[in-house]
PDB file of C-alpha atoms and ligand atoms in Angstrom:
ATOM      1  CA  UNK X 163      -2.164 -10.529  17.279  1.00 53.00           C
ATOM      2  CA  UNK X 164      -0.970 -11.087  20.874  1.00 55.00           C
ATOM      3  CA  UNK X 165       2.585 -11.883  21.794  1.00 67.00           C
ATOM      4  CA  UNK X 166       2.353 -15.054  23.875  1.00 78.00           C
ATOM      5  CA  UNK X 167       0.841 -17.488  21.366  1.00 93.00           C
ATOM      6  CA  UNK X 168       2.309 -18.721  18.105  1.00 97.00           C
ATOM      7  CA  UNK X 169       1.027 -16.270  15.513  1.00 98.00           C
ATOM      8  CA  UNK X 170       0.144 -17.722  12.125  1.00 98.00           C
ATOM      9  CA  UNK X 171      -0.542 -15.310   9.281  1.00 98.00           C
ATOM     10  CA  UNK X 172      -2.123 -16.718   6.120  1.00 98.00           C
ATOM     11  CA  UNK X 173      -2.268 -14.648   2.935  1.00 98.00           C
ATOM     12  CA  UNK X 174      -4.270 -15.664  -0.125  1.00 98.00           C
ATOM     13  CA  UNK X 175      -3.832 -14.009  -3.503  1.00 98.00           C
ATOM     14  CA  UNK X 176      -6.863 -15.509  -5.192  1.00 98.00           C
ATOM     15  CA  UNK X 177      -9.432 -13.034  -6.523  1.00 97.00           C
ATOM     16  CA  UNK X 178     -12.151 -15.625  -5.845  1.00 95.00           C
ATOM     17  CA  UNK X 179     -13.714 -14.880  -2.463  1.00 93.00           C
ATOM     18  CA  UNK X 180     -14.504 -18.354  -1.169  1.00 92.00           C
ATOM     19  CA  UNK X 181     -12.693 -20.399  -3.777  1.00 94.00           C
ATOM     20  CA  UNK X 182     -10.269 -23.280  -3.684  1.00 95.00           C
ATOM     21  CA  UNK X 183      -7.240 -21.317  -2.493  1.00 97.00           C
ATOM     22  CA  UNK X 184      -9.215 -19.707   0.340  1.00 97.00           C
ATOM     23  CA  UNK X 185     -10.502 -23.102   1.464  1.00 96.00           C
ATOM     24  CA  UNK X 186      -7.094 -24.733   1.216  1.00 98.00           C
ATOM     25  CA  UNK X 187      -5.577 -21.935   3.290  1.00 98.00           C
ATOM     26  CA  UNK X 188      -8.399 -22.196   5.868  1.00 98.00           C
ATOM     27  CA  UNK X 189      -7.784 -25.923   6.100  1.00 98.00           C
ATOM     28  CA  UNK X 190      -4.063 -25.323   6.714  1.00 98.00           C
ATOM     29  CA  UNK X 191      -4.728 -22.728   9.403  1.00 98.00           C
ATOM     30  CA  UNK X 192      -7.238 -25.012  11.136  1.00 98.00           C
ATOM     31  CA  UNK X 193      -4.622 -27.753  11.167  1.00 98.00           C
ATOM     32  CA  UNK X 194      -2.289 -25.308  12.926  1.00 98.00           C
ATOM     33  CA  UNK X 195      -4.979 -24.350  15.454  1.00 98.00           C
ATOM     34  CA  UNK X 196      -5.500 -28.043  16.233  1.00 98.00           C
ATOM     35  CA  UNK X 197      -1.920 -28.151  17.548  1.00 97.00           C
ATOM     36  CA  UNK X 198      -2.853 -25.708  20.333  1.00 97.00           C
ATOM     37  CA  UNK X 199      -1.295 -22.446  21.461  1.00 96.00           C
ATOM     38  CA  UNK X 200      -1.844 -20.879  18.045  1.00 97.00           C
ATOM     39  CA  UNK X 201      -3.702 -17.796  16.882  1.00 97.00           C
ATOM     40  CA  UNK X 202      -4.367 -17.205  13.209  1.00 98.00           C
ATOM     41  CA  UNK X 203      -5.200 -14.342  10.935  1.00 98.00           C
ATOM     42  CA  UNK X 204      -6.102 -14.500   7.268  1.00 98.00           C
ATOM     43  CA  UNK X 205      -5.601 -11.721   4.767  1.00 98.00           C
ATOM     44  CA  UNK X 206      -7.043 -11.818   1.269  1.00 98.00           C
ATOM     45  CA  UNK X 207      -5.309  -9.694  -1.353  1.00 98.00           C
ATOM     46  CA  UNK X 208      -8.548  -9.713  -3.366  1.00 98.00           C
ATOM     47  CA  UNK X 209      -9.394  -6.197  -4.533  1.00 98.00           C
ATOM     48  CA  UNK X 210      -6.474  -4.624  -2.673  1.00 98.00           C
ATOM     49  CA  UNK X 211      -4.017  -2.221  -4.190  1.00 98.00           C
ATOM     50  CA  UNK X 212      -0.573  -3.810  -3.986  1.00 98.00           C
ATOM     51  CA  UNK X 213       1.843  -1.954  -6.246  1.00 98.00           C
ATOM     52  CA  UNK X 214       5.148  -3.113  -7.664  1.00 98.00           C
ATOM     53  CA  UNK X 215       8.372  -2.521  -5.789  1.00 98.00           C
ATOM     54  CA  UNK X 216       9.826   0.495  -7.626  1.00 98.00           C
ATOM     55  CA  UNK X 217      13.405  -0.072  -6.422  1.00 98.00           C
ATOM     56  CA  UNK X 218      13.529   3.418  -4.922  1.00 98.00           C
ATOM     57  CA  UNK X 219      15.693   2.168  -2.025  1.00 98.00           C
ATOM     58  CA  UNK X 220      13.702   4.392   0.349  1.00 98.00           C
ATOM     59  CA  UNK X 221      13.531   1.510   2.823  1.00 98.00           C
ATOM     60  CA  UNK X 222      17.324   1.410   3.006  1.00 97.00           C
ATOM     61  CA  UNK X 223      17.694   5.034   4.016  1.00 97.00           C
ATOM     62  CA  UNK X 224      14.420   6.282   5.442  1.00 97.00           C
ATOM     63  CA  UNK X 225      12.408   3.346   6.782  1.00 97.00           C
ATOM     64  CA  UNK X 226      10.880   3.867  10.237  1.00 96.00           C
ATOM     65  CA  UNK X 227       9.270   1.377  12.612  1.00 92.00           C
ATOM     66  CA  UNK X 228       5.843   2.669  11.530  1.00 92.00           C
ATOM     67  CA  UNK X 229       6.468   3.027   7.815  1.00 96.00           C
ATOM     68  CA  UNK X 230       8.291   0.142   6.189  1.00 98.00           C
ATOM     69  CA  UNK X 231       8.004   1.139   2.522  1.00 98.00           C
ATOM     70  CA  UNK X 232       7.673   4.396   0.586  1.00 98.00           C
ATOM     71  CA  UNK X 233       4.593   3.316  -1.373  1.00 98.00           C
ATOM     72  CA  UNK X 234       1.348   4.249   0.368  1.00 98.00           C
ATOM     73  CA  UNK X 235      -0.928   1.406  -0.594  1.00 98.00           C
ATOM     74  CA  UNK X 236      -2.598  -1.656   0.931  1.00 98.00           C
ATOM     75  CA  UNK X 237       0.713  -3.512   1.231  1.00 98.00           C
ATOM     76  CA  UNK X 238       1.839  -1.349   4.152  1.00 98.00           C
ATOM     77  CA  UNK X 239      -0.378  -2.826   6.922  1.00 98.00           C
ATOM     78  CA  UNK X 240       0.171  -6.307   5.481  1.00 98.00           C
ATOM     79  CA  UNK X 241       3.942  -5.934   5.603  1.00 98.00           C
ATOM     80  CA  UNK X 242       3.659  -4.828   9.235  1.00 97.00           C
ATOM     81  CA  UNK X 243       1.701  -8.001  10.043  1.00 98.00           C
ATOM     82  CA  UNK X 244       4.247 -10.136   8.199  1.00 98.00           C
ATOM     83  CA  UNK X 245       6.902  -8.628  10.442  1.00 98.00           C
ATOM     84  CA  UNK X 246       4.918  -9.643  13.529  1.00 97.00           C
ATOM     85  CA  UNK X 247       3.983 -13.225  12.684  1.00 98.00           C
ATOM     86  CA  UNK X 248       5.802 -16.437  13.618  1.00 98.00           C
ATOM     87  CA  UNK X 249       4.544 -18.568  10.727  1.00 98.00           C
ATOM     88  CA  UNK X 250       3.820 -17.015   7.333  1.00 98.00           C
ATOM     89  CA  UNK X 251       1.625 -19.058   5.006  1.00 99.00           C
ATOM     90  CA  UNK X 252       1.533 -17.718   1.441  1.00 99.00           C
ATOM     91  CA  UNK X 253      -1.214 -19.239  -0.714  1.00 98.00           C
ATOM     92  CA  UNK X 254      -1.403 -18.426  -4.431  1.00 98.00           C
ATOM     93  CA  UNK X 255      -3.452 -19.891  -7.252  1.00 98.00           C
ATOM     94  CA  UNK X 256      -1.395 -21.205 -10.175  1.00 98.00           C
ATOM     95  CA  UNK X 257      -1.611 -18.693 -13.012  1.00 98.00           C
ATOM     96  CA  UNK X 258       0.146 -19.503 -16.294  1.00 98.00           C
ATOM     97  CA  UNK X 259       2.347 -22.114 -14.647  1.00 98.00           C
ATOM     98  CA  UNK X 260       3.500 -19.757 -11.865  1.00 98.00           C
ATOM     99  CA  UNK X 261       2.306 -17.719  -8.911  1.00 98.00           C
ATOM    100  CA  UNK X 262      -0.275 -14.939  -9.371  1.00 98.00           C
ATOM    101  CA  UNK X 263       0.849 -11.391 -10.132  1.00 98.00           C
ATOM    102  CA  UNK X 264      -0.416  -9.772  -6.954  1.00 98.00           C
ATOM    103  CA  UNK X 265       1.390 -12.349  -4.809  1.00 98.00           C
ATOM    104  CA  UNK X 266       4.588 -11.673  -6.772  1.00 98.00           C
ATOM    105  CA  UNK X 267       4.152  -7.937  -6.079  1.00 98.00           C
ATOM    106  CA  UNK X 268       3.731  -8.555  -2.352  1.00 98.00           C
ATOM    107  CA  UNK X 269       6.809 -10.788  -2.307  1.00 98.00           C
ATOM    108  CA  UNK X 270       8.830  -8.075  -4.071  1.00 98.00           C
ATOM    109  CA  UNK X 271       7.627  -5.470  -1.580  1.00 98.00           C
ATOM    110  CA  UNK X 272       8.931  -7.683   1.248  1.00 98.00           C
ATOM    111  CA  UNK X 273      12.405  -6.506   0.182  1.00 98.00           C
ATOM    112  CA  UNK X 274      11.862  -3.846   2.868  1.00 98.00           C
ATOM    113  CA  UNK X 275      12.630  -6.614   5.392  1.00 98.00           C
ATOM    114  CA  UNK X 276      15.980  -7.378   3.783  1.00 98.00           C
ATOM    115  CA  UNK X 277      17.796  -4.077   3.352  1.00 94.00           C
ATOM    116  CA  UNK X 278      15.480  -1.983   5.527  1.00 96.00           C
ATOM    117  CA  UNK X 279      17.085   0.613   7.760  1.00 96.00           C
ATOM    118  CA  UNK X 280      14.932  -0.538  10.691  1.00 95.00           C
ATOM    119  CA  UNK X 281      14.120  -4.021   9.472  1.00 96.00           C
ATOM    120  CA  UNK X 282      17.382  -5.590   8.408  1.00 96.00           C
ATOM    121  CA  UNK X 283      16.907  -9.322   7.670  1.00 97.00           C
ATOM    122  CA  UNK X 284      13.884  -9.051   9.954  1.00 98.00           C
ATOM    123  CA  UNK X 285      12.151 -12.236   8.745  1.00 98.00           C
ATOM    124  CA  UNK X 286      15.216 -14.405   9.393  1.00 98.00           C
ATOM    125  CA  UNK X 287      14.262 -17.560  11.288  1.00 97.00           C
ATOM    126  CA  UNK X 288      10.490 -17.192  10.896  1.00 98.00           C
ATOM    127  CA  UNK X 289       8.683 -20.192   9.455  1.00 98.00           C
ATOM    128  CA  UNK X 290       7.444 -20.017   5.853  1.00 98.00           C
ATOM    129  CA  UNK X 291       4.882 -22.341   4.286  1.00 98.00           C
ATOM    130  CA  UNK X 292       4.039 -22.167   0.575  1.00 98.00           C
ATOM    131  CA  UNK X 293       0.618 -23.349  -0.637  1.00 98.00           C
ATOM    132  CA  UNK X 294      -0.909 -23.381  -4.074  1.00 98.00           C
ATOM    133  CA  UNK X 295      -3.917 -24.713  -5.956  1.00 98.00           C
ATOM    134  CA  UNK X 296      -3.872 -25.381  -9.683  1.00 97.00           C
ATOM    135  CA  UNK X 297      -6.460 -26.775 -12.030  1.00 95.00           C
ATOM    136  CA  UNK X 298      -4.001 -29.289 -13.412  1.00 94.00           C
ATOM    137  CA  UNK X 299      -1.831 -31.763 -11.545  1.00 92.00           C
ATOM    138  CA  UNK X 300       1.153 -30.939 -13.749  1.00 93.00           C
ATOM    139  CA  UNK X 301       0.283 -27.395 -14.773  1.00 96.00           C
ATOM    140  CA  UNK X 302       2.613 -25.233 -12.720  1.00 98.00           C
ATOM    141  CA  UNK X 303       2.086 -26.289  -9.110  1.00 98.00           C
ATOM    142  CA  UNK X 304       5.764 -27.021  -8.608  1.00 98.00           C
ATOM    143  CA  UNK X 305       6.957 -23.753 -10.189  1.00 98.00           C
ATOM    144  CA  UNK X 306       4.540 -21.791  -8.021  1.00 98.00           C
ATOM    145  CA  UNK X 307       5.737 -23.482  -4.835  1.00 98.00           C
ATOM    146  CA  UNK X 308       9.351 -23.028  -5.899  1.00 98.00           C
ATOM    147  CA  UNK X 309       8.934 -19.303  -6.376  1.00 98.00           C
ATOM    148  CA  UNK X 310       7.459 -18.881  -2.883  1.00 98.00           C
ATOM    149  CA  UNK X 311      10.039 -21.260  -1.414  1.00 98.00           C
ATOM    150  CA  UNK X 312      12.893 -19.214  -2.878  1.00 98.00           C
ATOM    151  CA  UNK X 313      11.387 -16.029  -1.483  1.00 98.00           C
ATOM    152  CA  UNK X 314      11.487 -17.611   1.984  1.00 98.00           C
ATOM    153  CA  UNK X 315      15.096 -18.641   1.369  1.00 98.00           C
ATOM    154  CA  UNK X 316      16.087 -15.111   0.372  1.00 98.00           C
ATOM    155  CA  UNK X 317      14.724 -13.951   3.727  1.00 98.00           C
ATOM    156  CA  UNK X 318      16.666 -16.750   5.473  1.00 98.00           C
ATOM    157  CA  UNK X 319      13.354 -18.058   6.793  1.00 98.00           C
ATOM    158  CA  UNK X 320      12.895 -21.674   7.827  1.00 98.00           C
ATOM    159  CA  UNK X 321      10.875 -23.844   5.483  1.00 98.00           C
ATOM    160  CA  UNK X 322       9.118 -27.070   6.419  1.00 98.00           C
ATOM    161  CA  UNK X 323      10.069 -30.154   4.415  1.00 97.00           C
ATOM    162  CA  UNK X 324       8.116 -33.253   5.429  1.00 97.00           C
ATOM    163  CA  UNK X 325       9.202 -36.394   3.641  1.00 97.00           C
ATOM    164  CA  UNK X 326       6.216 -38.382   4.890  1.00 95.00           C
ATOM    165  CA  UNK X 327       3.952 -35.769   3.288  1.00 94.00           C
ATOM    166  CA  UNK X 328       5.790 -35.849  -0.036  1.00 92.00           C
ATOM    167  CA  UNK X 329       6.276 -32.169   0.578  1.00 91.00           C
ATOM    168  CA  UNK X 330       9.663 -30.480   0.271  1.00 96.00           C
ATOM    169  CA  UNK X 331       8.936 -26.939  -0.901  1.00 97.00           C
ATOM    170  CA  UNK X 332       5.298 -26.504   0.172  1.00 98.00           C
ATOM    171  CA  UNK X 333       1.985 -28.144  -0.614  1.00 98.00           C
ATOM    172  CA  UNK X 334       0.121 -28.048  -3.921  1.00 97.00           C
ATOM    173  CA  UNK X 335      -3.454 -29.148  -4.448  1.00 97.00           C
ATOM    174  CA  UNK X 336      -5.552 -29.800  -7.533  1.00 95.00           C
ATOM    175  CA  UNK X 337      -8.960 -28.215  -8.123  1.00 94.00           C
ATOM    176  CA  UNK X 338      -9.781 -29.365 -11.629  1.00 90.00           C
ATOM    177  CA  UNK X 339      -9.410 -32.318 -13.932  1.00 67.00           C
ATOM    178  CA  UNK X 340     -13.020 -33.429 -13.474  1.00 67.00           C
ATOM    179  CA  UNK X 341     -15.541 -30.781 -14.488  1.00 68.00           C
ATOM    180  CA  UNK X 342     -18.326 -30.902 -11.928  1.00 68.00           C
ATOM    181  CA  UNK X 343     -20.557 -27.824 -11.938  1.00 71.00           C
ATOM    182  CA  UNK X 344     -22.193 -28.883  -8.649  1.00 70.00           C
ATOM    183  CA  UNK X 345     -18.894 -28.920  -6.791  1.00 74.00           C
ATOM    184  CA  UNK X 346     -16.527 -26.046  -7.392  1.00 77.00           C
ATOM    185  CA  UNK X 347     -14.456 -26.678  -4.245  1.00 86.00           C
ATOM    186  CA  UNK X 348     -12.740 -29.796  -5.461  1.00 88.00           C
ATOM    187  CA  UNK X 349      -9.611 -28.912  -3.509  1.00 93.00           C
ATOM    188  CA  UNK X 350     -11.428 -30.301  -0.478  1.00 93.00           C
ATOM    189  CA  UNK X 351     -11.530 -33.675  -2.242  1.00 92.00           C
ATOM    190  CA  UNK X 352      -7.769 -33.775  -2.819  1.00 94.00           C
ATOM    191  CA  UNK X 353      -7.112 -36.116   0.106  1.00 95.00           C
ATOM    192  CA  UNK X 354      -3.396 -36.398  -0.593  1.00 96.00           C
ATOM    193  CA  UNK X 355      -2.921 -32.627  -0.439  1.00 97.00           C
ATOM    194  CA  UNK X 356      -5.070 -32.310   2.679  1.00 97.00           C
ATOM    195  CA  UNK X 357      -3.038 -34.952   4.470  1.00 97.00           C
ATOM    196  CA  UNK X 358       0.196 -33.286   3.344  1.00 97.00           C
ATOM    197  CA  UNK X 359      -0.885 -29.890   4.570  1.00 98.00           C
ATOM    198  CA  UNK X 360      -1.918 -31.303   7.965  1.00 98.00           C
ATOM    199  CA  UNK X 361       1.532 -32.838   8.401  1.00 98.00           C
ATOM    200  CA  UNK X 362       3.326 -29.711   7.214  1.00 98.00           C
ATOM    201  CA  UNK X 363       1.360 -27.421   9.531  1.00 98.00           C
ATOM    202  CA  UNK X 364       1.921 -29.764  12.467  1.00 98.00           C
ATOM    203  CA  UNK X 365       5.670 -29.575  11.903  1.00 98.00           C
ATOM    204  CA  UNK X 366       5.548 -25.813  11.239  1.00 98.00           C
ATOM    205  CA  UNK X 367       3.882 -25.225  14.612  1.00 98.00           C
ATOM    206  CA  UNK X 368       6.388 -27.493  16.383  1.00 98.00           C
ATOM    207  CA  UNK X 369       9.280 -25.554  14.791  1.00 98.00           C
ATOM    208  CA  UNK X 370       7.727 -22.211  15.700  1.00 97.00           C
ATOM    209  CA  UNK X 371       7.171 -23.346  19.302  1.00 97.00           C
ATOM    210  CA  UNK X 372      10.879 -24.190  19.534  1.00 96.00           C
ATOM    211  CA  UNK X 373      11.694 -20.703  18.263  1.00 96.00           C
ATOM    212  CA  UNK X 374       9.338 -19.131  20.798  1.00 96.00           C
ATOM    213  CA  UNK X 375      10.898 -21.111  23.643  1.00 94.00           C
ATOM    214  CA  UNK X 376      14.373 -20.056  22.520  1.00 94.00           C
ATOM    215  CA  UNK X 377      13.183 -16.434  22.495  1.00 93.00           C
ATOM    216  CA  UNK X 378      11.615 -16.895  25.955  1.00 87.00           C
ATOM    217  CA  UNK X 379       8.188 -15.946  24.663  1.00 84.00           C
ATOM    218  CA  UNK X 380       6.711 -19.224  25.932  1.00 80.00           C
ATOM    219  CA  UNK X 381       7.962 -21.824  28.407  1.00 79.00           C
TER     220      UNK X 381
HETATM  221  C1  FMN B 591      -5.389 -16.389 -15.403  1.00 74.73           C
HETATM  222  C2  FMN B 591      -5.439 -17.821 -14.957  1.00 74.73           C
HETATM  223  C3  FMN B 591      -4.400 -18.649 -15.307  1.00 74.73           C
HETATM  224  C4  FMN B 591      -4.392 -19.990 -14.872  1.00 74.73           C
HETATM  225  N1  FMN B 591      -3.343 -20.775 -15.198  1.00 74.73           N
HETATM  226  C5  FMN B 591      -3.295 -22.042 -14.732  1.00 74.73           C
HETATM  227  C6  FMN B 591      -2.165 -22.865 -15.014  1.00 74.73           C
HETATM  228  O1  FMN B 591      -1.209 -22.466 -15.674  1.00 74.73           O
HETATM  229  N2  FMN B 591      -2.153 -24.130 -14.505  1.00 74.73           N
HETATM  230  C7  FMN B 591      -3.204 -24.624 -13.736  1.00 74.73           C
HETATM  231  O2  FMN B 591      -3.124 -25.769 -13.292  1.00 74.73           O
HETATM  232  N3  FMN B 591      -4.289 -23.865 -13.467  1.00 74.73           N
HETATM  233  C8  FMN B 591      -4.353 -22.593 -13.934  1.00 74.73           C
HETATM  234  N4  FMN B 591      -5.448 -21.802 -13.653  1.00 74.73           N
HETATM  235  C9  FMN B 591      -6.545 -22.369 -12.852  1.00 74.73           C
HETATM  236  C10 FMN B 591      -6.457 -22.020 -11.366  1.00 74.73           C
HETATM  237  O3  FMN B 591      -5.158 -22.197 -10.843  1.00 74.73           O
HETATM  238  C11 FMN B 591      -7.409 -22.916 -10.583  1.00 74.73           C
HETATM  239  O4  FMN B 591      -8.722 -22.747 -11.089  1.00 74.73           O
HETATM  240  C12 FMN B 591      -7.384 -22.635  -9.098  1.00 74.73           C
HETATM  241  O5  FMN B 591      -8.193 -23.583  -8.451  1.00 74.73           O
HETATM  242  C13 FMN B 591      -7.879 -21.261  -8.756  1.00 74.73           C
HETATM  243  O6  FMN B 591      -8.196 -21.219  -7.392  1.00 74.73           O
HETATM  244  P1  FMN B 591      -9.258 -20.146  -6.857  1.00 74.73           P
HETATM  245  O7  FMN B 591     -10.559 -20.490  -7.455  1.00 74.73           O
HETATM  246  O8  FMN B 591      -9.283 -20.246  -5.394  1.00 74.73           O
HETATM  247  O9  FMN B 591      -8.732 -18.819  -7.285  1.00 74.73           O
HETATM  248  C14 FMN B 591      -5.489 -20.486 -14.099  1.00 74.73           C
HETATM  249  C15 FMN B 591      -6.559 -19.629 -13.798  1.00 74.73           C
HETATM  250  C16 FMN B 591      -6.537 -18.315 -14.230  1.00 74.73           C
HETATM  251  C17 FMN B 591      -7.682 -17.405 -13.859  1.00 74.73           C
END
């Protein structure tokens, strides 16, 4: 990712390659691109090895600019990209009324940005957007968004409440309720969620642009 545009990093934790979460995240990133001056990157955690944080505290004493965490797995390059982005969009499916396990592992591993020897509170001020897709309208969407929202708060990141979008802690969409074997991407028919995510991403980009101006990265 270059350094002069607003860098948006989207991460999906769905194991389904081109499923509802992937499409919802794509839609959000396209809405950001439509604002101009934005570059995006998407990472899928599908099939990757993302281990638990083992609370070894290595990051507190031994972290270097090139190695953020002691565990040598697929989280390392992802954490580096998280450290470089301006807007972080975390998209998880709802699993058992909460976020998916692999997303929870990645969030825990981001502790290296809190107490890290090199990366102390390094995500502070970045923009965080939480997205989720659940089968049910009332089956855990809010808890999933809350969990991601609190992770952003712990990092002292900026979140993006948009009253007009009915969105205060992120955007949830519904993929189920009507069983239709011909159409498995029902998230793209959730007009309310699509409108909400457009408004949230518009505001997220505006907030990030203000940050970039303040940091003299753009004029
Ligand atoms: C293990 C598992 C648990 C799930 N638990 C819930 C749940 O608690 N509430 C819900 O609304 N949907 C639940 N779902 C359904 C998914 O959230 C839903 O199908 C979603 O669209 C998945 O998106 P994807 O196809 O992009 O992965 C669950 C699915 C799986 C595989």
